[in-house]
Coordinates of C-alpha atoms in Angstrom, one line a residue:
M1 CA 147.8 106.1 58.5
R2 CA 145.9 102.9 59.4
T3 CA 144.5 101.3 56.2
S4 CA 141.8 98.3 56.4
R5 CA 142.7 94.5 55.6
I6 CA 140.9 94.4 52.3
S7 CA 143.3 97.4 50.8
Q8 CA 146.4 96.2 51.9
D9 CA 145.6 93.3 50.1
A10 CA 144.5 94.8 47.1
A11 CA 147.7 96.7 47.2
R12 CA 149.9 93.7 47.0
A13 CA 148.0 92.4 44.0
L14 CA 148.6 95.6 42.1
R15 CA 152.3 95.3 42.7
S16 CA 152.7 92.0 42.1
T17 CA 151.1 92.3 38.7
S18 CA 153.1 95.5 38.2
L19 CA 156.2 93.8 38.6
R20 CA 155.2 90.7 36.8
A21 CA 154.3 92.8 33.7
K22 CA 157.9 94.7 34.1
G23 CA 159.6 91.1 34.2
K24 CA 160.7 91.1 37.6
V25 CA 160.9 88.6 40.4
V26 CA 158.1 88.9 43.1
E27 CA 159.6 88.0 46.5
P28 CA 156.7 86.1 48.6
D29 CA 155.9 88.5 51.3
D30 CA 155.8 86.6 54.7
S31 CA 152.9 88.5 55.9
R32 CA 149.5 86.8 56.3
S33 CA 147.6 87.2 52.9
T34 CA 144.2 86.1 51.9
S35 CA 144.9 85.6 48.5
G36 CA 148.2 83.9 48.8
S37 CA 145.6 81.1 50.9
L38 CA 143.2 80.7 48.7
Q39 CA 145.7 80.7 45.7
T40 CA 147.8 77.6 47.9
F41 CA 144.0 75.9 48.2
Q42 CA 143.6 76.1 44.5
Y43 CA 146.7 74.9 43.5
G44 CA 147.5 72.4 46.2
R45 CA 146.5 69.5 44.0
G46 CA 150.4 68.7 42.7
R47 CA 149.6 72.0 40.8
R48 CA 151.8 75.4 40.8
S49 CA 150.4 78.7 40.4
P50 CA 151.5 81.2 38.2
D51 CA 153.2 83.5 40.5
S52 CA 154.7 80.4 42.4
A53 CA 156.6 79.6 39.5
L54 CA 157.5 82.6 38.4
A55 CA 159.1 83.0 41.9
D56 CA 160.8 80.0 41.4
G57 CA 162.4 80.9 37.7
H58 CA 160.5 78.6 36.1
P59 CA 157.6 79.8 34.2
C60 CA 154.3 77.7 33.2
T61 CA 154.4 76.8 29.6
S62 CA 151.9 73.6 29.9
E63 CA 148.4 74.7 29.6
K64 CA 147.5 72.2 31.5
E65 CA 149.3 73.6 34.3
L66 CA 147.8 77.5 33.6
L67 CA 144.5 76.9 35.4
P68 CA 142.0 80.1 35.3
I69 CA 142.3 81.6 38.4
E70 CA 138.6 83.0 39.6
P71 CA 138.6 86.3 41.1
I72 CA 139.2 86.4 44.7
H73 CA 136.8 88.3 47.0
D74 CA 137.7 89.3 50.6
G75 CA 134.9 90.1 52.3
V76 CA 133.4 92.8 48.8
Q77 CA 130.7 91.4 46.2
S78 CA 131.6 92.3 42.9
S79 CA 128.5 94.3 40.9
S80 CA 127.3 90.4 38.9
D81 CA 127.0 89.0 42.7
Q82 CA 125.2 92.3 44.1
A83 CA 122.8 92.3 41.1
T84 CA 121.7 88.5 41.5
P85 CA 119.1 88.1 44.2
R86 CA 119.4 85.5 46.6
S87 CA 116.8 83.0 47.1
T88 CA 114.0 83.8 49.8
R89 CA 113.2 80.0 50.0
K90 CA 114.3 78.1 52.7
R91 CA 116.5 75.0 52.3
K92 CA 114.2 72.1 53.5
R93 CA 116.2 69.8 56.3
D94 CA 115.7 66.8 54.7
E95 CA 117.1 68.3 51.4
V96 CA 121.1 67.7 50.8
T97 CA 123.5 70.3 49.4
P98 CA 125.4 69.0 46.6
F99 CA 129.3 69.2 47.2
K100 CA 131.3 69.9 44.4
D101 CA 135.2 68.7 44.3
G102 CA 138.0 70.6 43.3
T103 CA 137.5 70.3 39.4
G104 CA 133.8 72.0 39.6
K105 CA 132.0 68.3 39.4
Q106 CA 129.0 67.7 41.2
L107 CA 129.8 64.4 43.8
S108 CA 127.2 61.7 43.9
A109 CA 124.8 61.6 46.8
K110 CA 126.4 58.3 47.8
A111 CA 130.1 60.2 47.8
Q112 CA 128.3 63.1 49.6
S113 CA 126.6 60.6 52.6
P114 CA 127.9 57.5 52.1
K115 CA 125.8 56.3 55.6
S116 CA 122.5 58.4 55.1
S117 CA 119.4 56.6 55.9
P118 CA 116.6 57.2 53.6
T119 CA 114.2 60.0 54.5
V120 CA 110.8 59.2 56.5
K121 CA 107.6 60.9 56.1
K122 CA 105.5 61.5 58.8
T123 CA 102.0 61.8 58.7
V124 CA 100.1 64.2 61.4
V125 CA 96.3 63.4 61.9
V126 CA 94.5 66.2 63.4
K127 CA 91.5 64.9 64.7
E128 CA 88.6 67.6 64.6
E129 CA 86.1 67.8 68.0
A130 CA 83.2 69.2 68.0
V131 CA 82.8 72.7 70.3
T132 CA 80.3 72.9 72.6
P133 CA 79.5 76.6 72.7
T134 CA 79.7 77.8 76.3
K135 CA 77.1 79.8 77.7
P136 CA 78.2 83.0 79.4
L137 CA 77.9 83.4 83.3
P138 CA 75.4 85.8 84.6
R139 CA 76.4 89.2 85.0
K140 CA 76.0 90.9 88.7
P141 CA 73.4 93.7 88.8
R142 CA 74.7 96.9 88.1
R143 CA 74.1 99.7 90.6
A144 CA 72.6 102.4 88.8
P145 CA 72.0 105.8 90.2
A146 CA 68.4 108.1 89.8
K147 CA 68.4 108.9 86.1
R148 CA 66.3 111.5 84.5
V149 CA 64.0 109.9 81.9
L150 CA 61.8 112.8 79.7
S151 CA 58.6 111.6 79.3
P152 CA 56.4 111.4 76.1
S153 CA 54.6 114.4 77.7
G154 CA 57.7 116.5 77.9
D155 CA 58.6 116.5 81.7
V156 CA 61.7 115.1 83.2
K157 CA 61.2 112.3 85.3
I158 CA 63.5 110.9 87.6
D159 CA 64.0 106.9 88.6
A160 CA 64.7 105.7 91.8
P161 CA 68.4 104.2 92.2
S162 CA 68.2 100.2 91.6
N163 CA 69.3 99.1 95.0
W164 CA 67.4 102.0 97.2
K165 CA 64.9 99.5 98.9
E166 CA 67.7 97.4 100.1
M167 CA 70.1 99.8 101.0
Y168 CA 67.6 101.9 102.8
S169 CA 66.3 98.5 105.1
L170 CA 69.7 97.6 106.1
V171 CA 70.3 101.1 107.4
K172 CA 67.0 101.3 109.4
E173 CA 67.9 97.7 110.7
M174 CA 71.4 99.2 111.2
R175 CA 70.2 102.4 113.3
S176 CA 67.9 101.3 115.3
R177 CA 71.1 99.3 117.1
V178 CA 73.0 102.5 117.2
L179 CA 72.0 105.5 119.4
A180 CA 73.1 108.4 117.7
P181 CA 72.9 111.9 119.6
V182 CA 69.9 113.3 116.9
D183 CA 67.6 109.9 118.6
T184 CA 68.0 111.7 122.1
V185 CA 68.7 115.7 121.9
G186 CA 67.5 116.3 118.7
C187 CA 66.1 119.6 117.6
E188 CA 62.3 117.9 117.6
R189 CA 62.8 117.1 121.2
L190 CA 64.1 120.3 122.5
A191 CA 60.7 122.1 123.4
D192 CA 59.3 122.5 126.5
T193 CA 56.3 119.6 126.8
Q194 CA 54.8 122.3 130.0
A195 CA 54.9 124.9 127.7
S196 CA 51.8 125.8 125.5
P197 CA 51.6 124.5 121.8
K198 CA 52.4 128.3 120.3
D199 CA 55.5 128.3 123.2
Q200 CA 56.7 125.0 121.8
R201 CA 56.5 125.8 118.1
F202 CA 58.6 128.5 118.6
Q203 CA 61.0 126.9 120.9
T204 CA 61.2 124.3 118.0
L205 CA 62.2 127.1 115.4
V206 CA 64.6 128.5 117.6
A207 CA 66.3 125.5 118.3
L208 CA 66.4 124.6 114.3
M209 CA 68.1 128.0 114.2
L210 CA 70.8 127.2 116.9
S211 CA 71.6 124.0 115.0
S212 CA 73.0 125.2 112.1
Q213 CA 76.6 124.6 112.1
T214 CA 76.6 123.1 115.5
K215 CA 76.5 120.1 117.5
D216 CA 73.2 118.9 118.9
T217 CA 74.9 118.3 121.9
V218 CA 75.7 121.9 121.9
T219 CA 72.7 123.1 121.0
A220 CA 70.7 121.2 123.7
V221 CA 73.4 122.9 126.3
A222 CA 71.8 126.5 124.9
M223 CA 68.1 125.8 124.8
K224 CA 68.4 124.7 128.3
R225 CA 69.9 128.0 129.3
L226 CA 67.2 129.7 127.5
K227 CA 64.5 128.3 128.8
E228 CA 65.7 128.6 132.6
E229 CA 67.7 131.9 132.7
L230 CA 65.3 133.5 130.5
P231 CA 62.7 135.6 133.0
G232 CA 58.8 133.7 132.1
G233 CA 61.0 130.5 129.6
L234 CA 61.6 131.0 126.1
T235 CA 58.6 132.8 124.4
V236 CA 58.4 135.5 121.7
Q237 CA 58.1 138.5 124.8
T238 CA 61.0 137.3 126.7
V239 CA 62.7 137.3 123.5
L240 CA 62.0 140.6 122.9
T241 CA 62.3 142.3 125.9
V242 CA 66.0 140.6 127.0
Q243 CA 68.8 142.6 126.0
P244 CA 70.8 141.3 122.8
D245 CA 73.7 140.8 124.8
T246 CA 72.4 138.5 127.8
F247 CA 70.5 136.6 125.0
N248 CA 74.0 136.3 122.9
E249 CA 75.6 135.4 126.4
L250 CA 73.6 132.7 127.4
I251 CA 74.0 130.8 123.4
G252 CA 78.1 131.6 123.5
K253 CA 78.5 128.1 122.6
V254 CA 77.2 127.7 119.5
G255 CA 78.4 128.3 116.2
F256 CA 78.2 131.8 114.6
H257 CA 76.3 133.1 117.8
N258 CA 76.4 136.9 116.7
T259 CA 74.8 136.4 113.6
K260 CA 72.2 134.2 115.3
T261 CA 71.2 136.5 118.0
K262 CA 70.1 139.1 115.6
N263 CA 68.1 136.6 113.5
I264 CA 66.1 135.3 116.4
I265 CA 65.3 138.5 117.5
A266 CA 64.0 140.1 114.4
A267 CA 62.3 136.7 113.7
A268 CA 60.4 137.1 116.9
G269 CA 59.9 140.7 116.2
I270 CA 57.8 139.5 112.7
L271 CA 56.1 136.7 114.7
A272 CA 54.6 139.4 117.0
R273 CA 53.5 141.5 114.5
D274 CA 52.6 139.9 111.6
Y275 CA 51.8 136.4 113.1
G276 CA 50.5 137.0 116.7
S277 CA 53.1 135.6 118.4
D278 CA 53.3 132.2 116.7
I279 CA 55.2 130.7 114.0
P280 CA 54.1 130.3 110.0
S281 CA 52.2 127.1 109.2
T282 CA 53.4 127.3 105.2
I283 CA 56.6 126.8 104.1
E284 CA 56.8 130.4 101.9
G285 CA 56.1 132.0 105.4
L286 CA 58.9 129.9 107.1
T287 CA 61.5 130.8 104.6
S288 CA 60.7 134.5 104.7
L289 CA 61.9 134.7 108.0
P290 CA 65.7 135.7 108.4
G291 CA 68.1 132.8 109.2
V292 CA 65.7 130.3 108.2
G293 CA 66.2 128.3 104.6
P294 CA 64.7 125.2 103.3
K295 CA 66.0 122.8 105.7
M296 CA 64.9 124.3 108.5
G297 CA 61.8 125.7 107.1
Y298 CA 60.8 121.6 106.1
L299 CA 61.9 120.4 109.4
T300 CA 59.9 122.9 111.6
M301 CA 56.9 121.9 109.5
S302 CA 57.3 118.1 110.0
A303 CA 58.3 118.7 114.0
A304 CA 56.1 121.4 115.0
W305 CA 53.0 121.6 112.6
G306 CA 53.2 117.5 112.0
K307 CA 52.9 118.5 107.8
T308 CA 55.5 116.9 105.9
E309 CA 55.7 118.8 102.4
G310 CA 59.6 118.3 102.1
I311 CA 62.7 116.6 103.0
G312 CA 65.3 118.4 105.3
V313 CA 68.3 118.2 103.8
D314 CA 71.3 118.6 105.9
V315 CA 75.0 118.6 105.3
H316 CA 74.6 114.5 106.7
V317 CA 72.1 113.7 103.7
H318 CA 73.6 115.6 100.9
R319 CA 77.1 114.1 101.8
I320 CA 75.8 110.4 102.9
T321 CA 73.5 110.1 99.5
N322 CA 76.2 111.4 97.0
L323 CA 78.9 108.6 98.6
W324 CA 75.5 106.0 97.9
G325 CA 76.2 106.7 94.3
W326 CA 72.3 108.0 94.5
H327 CA 73.0 111.0 92.4
Q328 CA 75.9 113.5 92.1
T329 CA 74.3 116.6 93.4
R330 CA 76.6 120.1 94.3
N331 CA 74.4 121.4 97.2
P332 CA 71.7 120.6 99.4
E333 CA 68.6 122.1 97.5
E334 CA 69.7 120.0 94.2
T335 CA 69.9 116.7 96.7
R336 CA 66.5 117.7 97.7
A337 CA 65.1 118.4 94.8
I338 CA 65.9 115.2 93.5
L339 CA 65.2 112.8 96.2
E340 CA 61.7 114.0 96.2
A341 CA 61.2 113.2 93.0
W342 CA 61.4 109.6 93.4
L343 CA 61.8 108.4 97.0
P344 CA 57.9 107.8 98.9
R345 CA 56.9 110.4 100.8
E346 CA 56.0 108.3 103.9
K347 CA 60.2 108.5 104.0
W348 CA 60.5 112.0 103.8
H349 CA 60.5 113.0 107.5
E350 CA 62.4 109.8 108.3
I351 CA 65.1 110.0 106.2
N352 CA 66.7 113.3 107.9
T353 CA 67.2 111.8 111.3
L354 CA 68.0 108.3 110.1
L355 CA 70.7 109.4 108.1
V356 CA 71.9 112.2 110.6
G357 CA 72.3 109.5 113.1
L358 CA 74.2 107.6 111.0
G359 CA 76.4 110.3 109.7
Q360 CA 77.2 111.0 113.5
T361 CA 78.0 107.5 114.5
I362 CA 79.2 105.3 112.1
C363 CA 79.4 107.5 108.5
T364 CA 81.0 110.3 109.7
P365 CA 82.9 113.0 108.0
V366 CA 86.2 112.2 109.2
A367 CA 87.4 108.8 109.5
R368 CA 84.3 107.1 108.5
K369 CA 83.9 103.5 110.1
C370 CA 83.2 101.5 106.8
G371 CA 84.2 98.7 108.6
E372 CA 81.3 98.7 111.2
C373 CA 78.6 99.3 108.6
V374 CA 76.8 96.8 106.8
L375 CA 76.8 98.4 103.3
G376 CA 80.2 98.4 103.4
Q377 CA 80.6 94.7 104.6
R378 CA 78.3 94.0 101.7
G379 CA 79.6 96.0 99.3
L380 CA 76.7 97.9 98.2
C381 CA 78.4 101.5 99.2
P382 CA 80.4 102.4 96.4
G383 CA 82.1 105.3 98.5
A384 CA 83.6 102.4 101.6
V385 CA 86.8 102.1 102.2
R386 CA 88.1 98.6 101.5
E387 CA 91.1 98.8 103.5
K388 CA 88.9 99.0 106.8
V389 CA 86.1 97.1 105.5
K390 CA 88.6 94.2 105.3
K391 CA 90.4 94.8 108.3
A392 CA 87.1 94.8 110.1
K393 CA 86.5 91.4 109.2
I394 CA 89.9 90.3 109.9
E395 CA 89.4 91.4 113.3
K396 CA 85.8 90.1 113.6
T397 CA 87.0 86.1 112.5
V398 CA 89.8 86.8 115.3
E399 CA 87.4 87.8 117.8
D400 CA 85.4 85.0 116.9
A401 CA 87.9 82.4 117.3
V402 CA 89.2 84.0 120.6
G403 CA 85.7 84.1 122.0
S404 CA 84.9 80.0 120.6
K405 CA 88.0 78.9 122.3
V406 CA 87.6 80.9 125.7
Q407 CA 83.8 79.6 125.5
E408 CA 85.5 76.3 124.9
Q409 CA 87.7 76.6 127.9
Q410 CA 84.8 77.7 130.3
I411 CA 82.8 74.3 129.0
K412 CA 85.8 72.6 130.5
I413 CA 85.8 74.0 133.6
E414 CA 81.9 73.7 134.2
V415 CA 82.6 69.8 133.1
A416 CA 85.7 69.4 135.7
E417 CA 83.5 71.1 138.3
D418 CA 80.3 68.9 137.4
E419 CA 82.3 66.0 138.0
N420 CA 84.2 67.0 140.9
V421 CA 80.4 67.5 142.6
S422 CA 79.4 64.0 141.2
E423 CA 82.4 62.5 143.1
E424 CA 81.5 64.2 146.2
V425 CA 78.1 63.4 146.3
D426 CA 78.9 59.8 145.7
A427 CA 81.5 59.7 148.6
K428 CA 78.7 61.2 150.9
D429 CA 76.4 58.4 150.2
N430 CA 79.1 55.3 150.7
I431 CA 79.5 57.1 154.1
E432 CA 76.3 57.1 154.7
S433 CA 75.8 53.4 154.0
S434 CA 79.0 51.9 155.7
D435 CA 79.1 50.5 158.9
I436 CA 79.2 52.1 162.3
E437 CA 82.7 50.1 162.8
D438 CA 84.2 52.0 159.7
F439 CA 83.7 55.5 161.2
G440 CA 86.5 57.5 161.7
K441 CA 88.4 55.4 158.9
G442 CA 89.8 56.8 155.5
L443 CA 87.4 57.3 152.8
R444 CA 90.0 55.3 150.6
R445 CA 90.3 52.1 152.6
R446 CA 86.1 52.7 152.9
S447 CA 86.2 52.5 149.1
G448 CA 88.9 49.6 148.5
R449 CA 86.7 47.4 150.6
L450 CA 83.6 48.4 148.8
K451 CA 85.5 47.3 145.4
S452 CA 86.8 43.9 147.0
A453 CA 83.4 43.0 148.3

């Protein structure tokens, strides 16, 4: 069984003590012993330890030779040492620790450090400087969406976003440079200008009903077929007389054409019966027709009757205004209610064409071109993809650098051509002013003669 070193030394001490008590001679142990080493250090000044005297057979009789043997601790503290708490005060660097000799007397300071130099105290003077308070940097104006505020009367008032005017003007300027399908083949432009006003209004309503979940180009193709292939053109009467299958085949390219065929034929019957083959002139009458919602109703009122009673909010207007952070709405109807609460009435009609065109060309539903958008470049659109904006800026910088280089080379070529032309003109002048005897000679020789002259 393995024991610790402390246990082994304790066993040796007990054994030697028991043997001395019996009068037996204890033979010295050749193994390394901590107690033996310390006793040798204690009696190293010409004095013998009691154990060594007993080992030699000469017991110590003199009291001077017998010294009190202090207890030897091999890593184990006594109970008195454990009870005495240690001082937590740190020793100073300049303080000299007193040393003791073998007799326990304290050595003098000179004996401790004969070459010690006197302690020099250093005084550090700290200058206090007056700290001038710095003014905080001005904060960048925070973009605030439309807020709902409760007025003193109890009505809910919605404030406009903080930077909507700047964004609206930038988008309007950008859209003036970009042509979108809604600008050429939008529903407002598909009615036959040669038809009567009543038929034009009906054609505008039919175009808006066909445009739901359908691209403007596909809607334009379907409207063209209806106006050209229906006998008598696209009117309320021709829609009622045509076979549903034929009408469905003519608009077969648009989305949900089966449902739209039923809704248009049913709406034509209501118009012929209740409105004299004309469309209603109120938003309530328009939305009562099958397949006509608030968006179609407000757009029809603006395009057919010239009355702006609301904003026509489709998927583009709803999606883009939420991307801009103007509001957080769940459907187009919520978007329309908030926009109508703060947007000036004169912009209710144009905002649809403005944002629909933006959604068709730049801010598309998939793979938005944020690098080409002015709002993304100026950091006004919270929904802009920053990586696309940075990439577009880098490409523009490279393009500008290459363009300036090409332009510089063209300028150099033009300057060189101008110099050649001027040299040819100078040469012709020299030939015309030369003497008759120099005709037939080289131009270089003539120029040399002129220089020598």
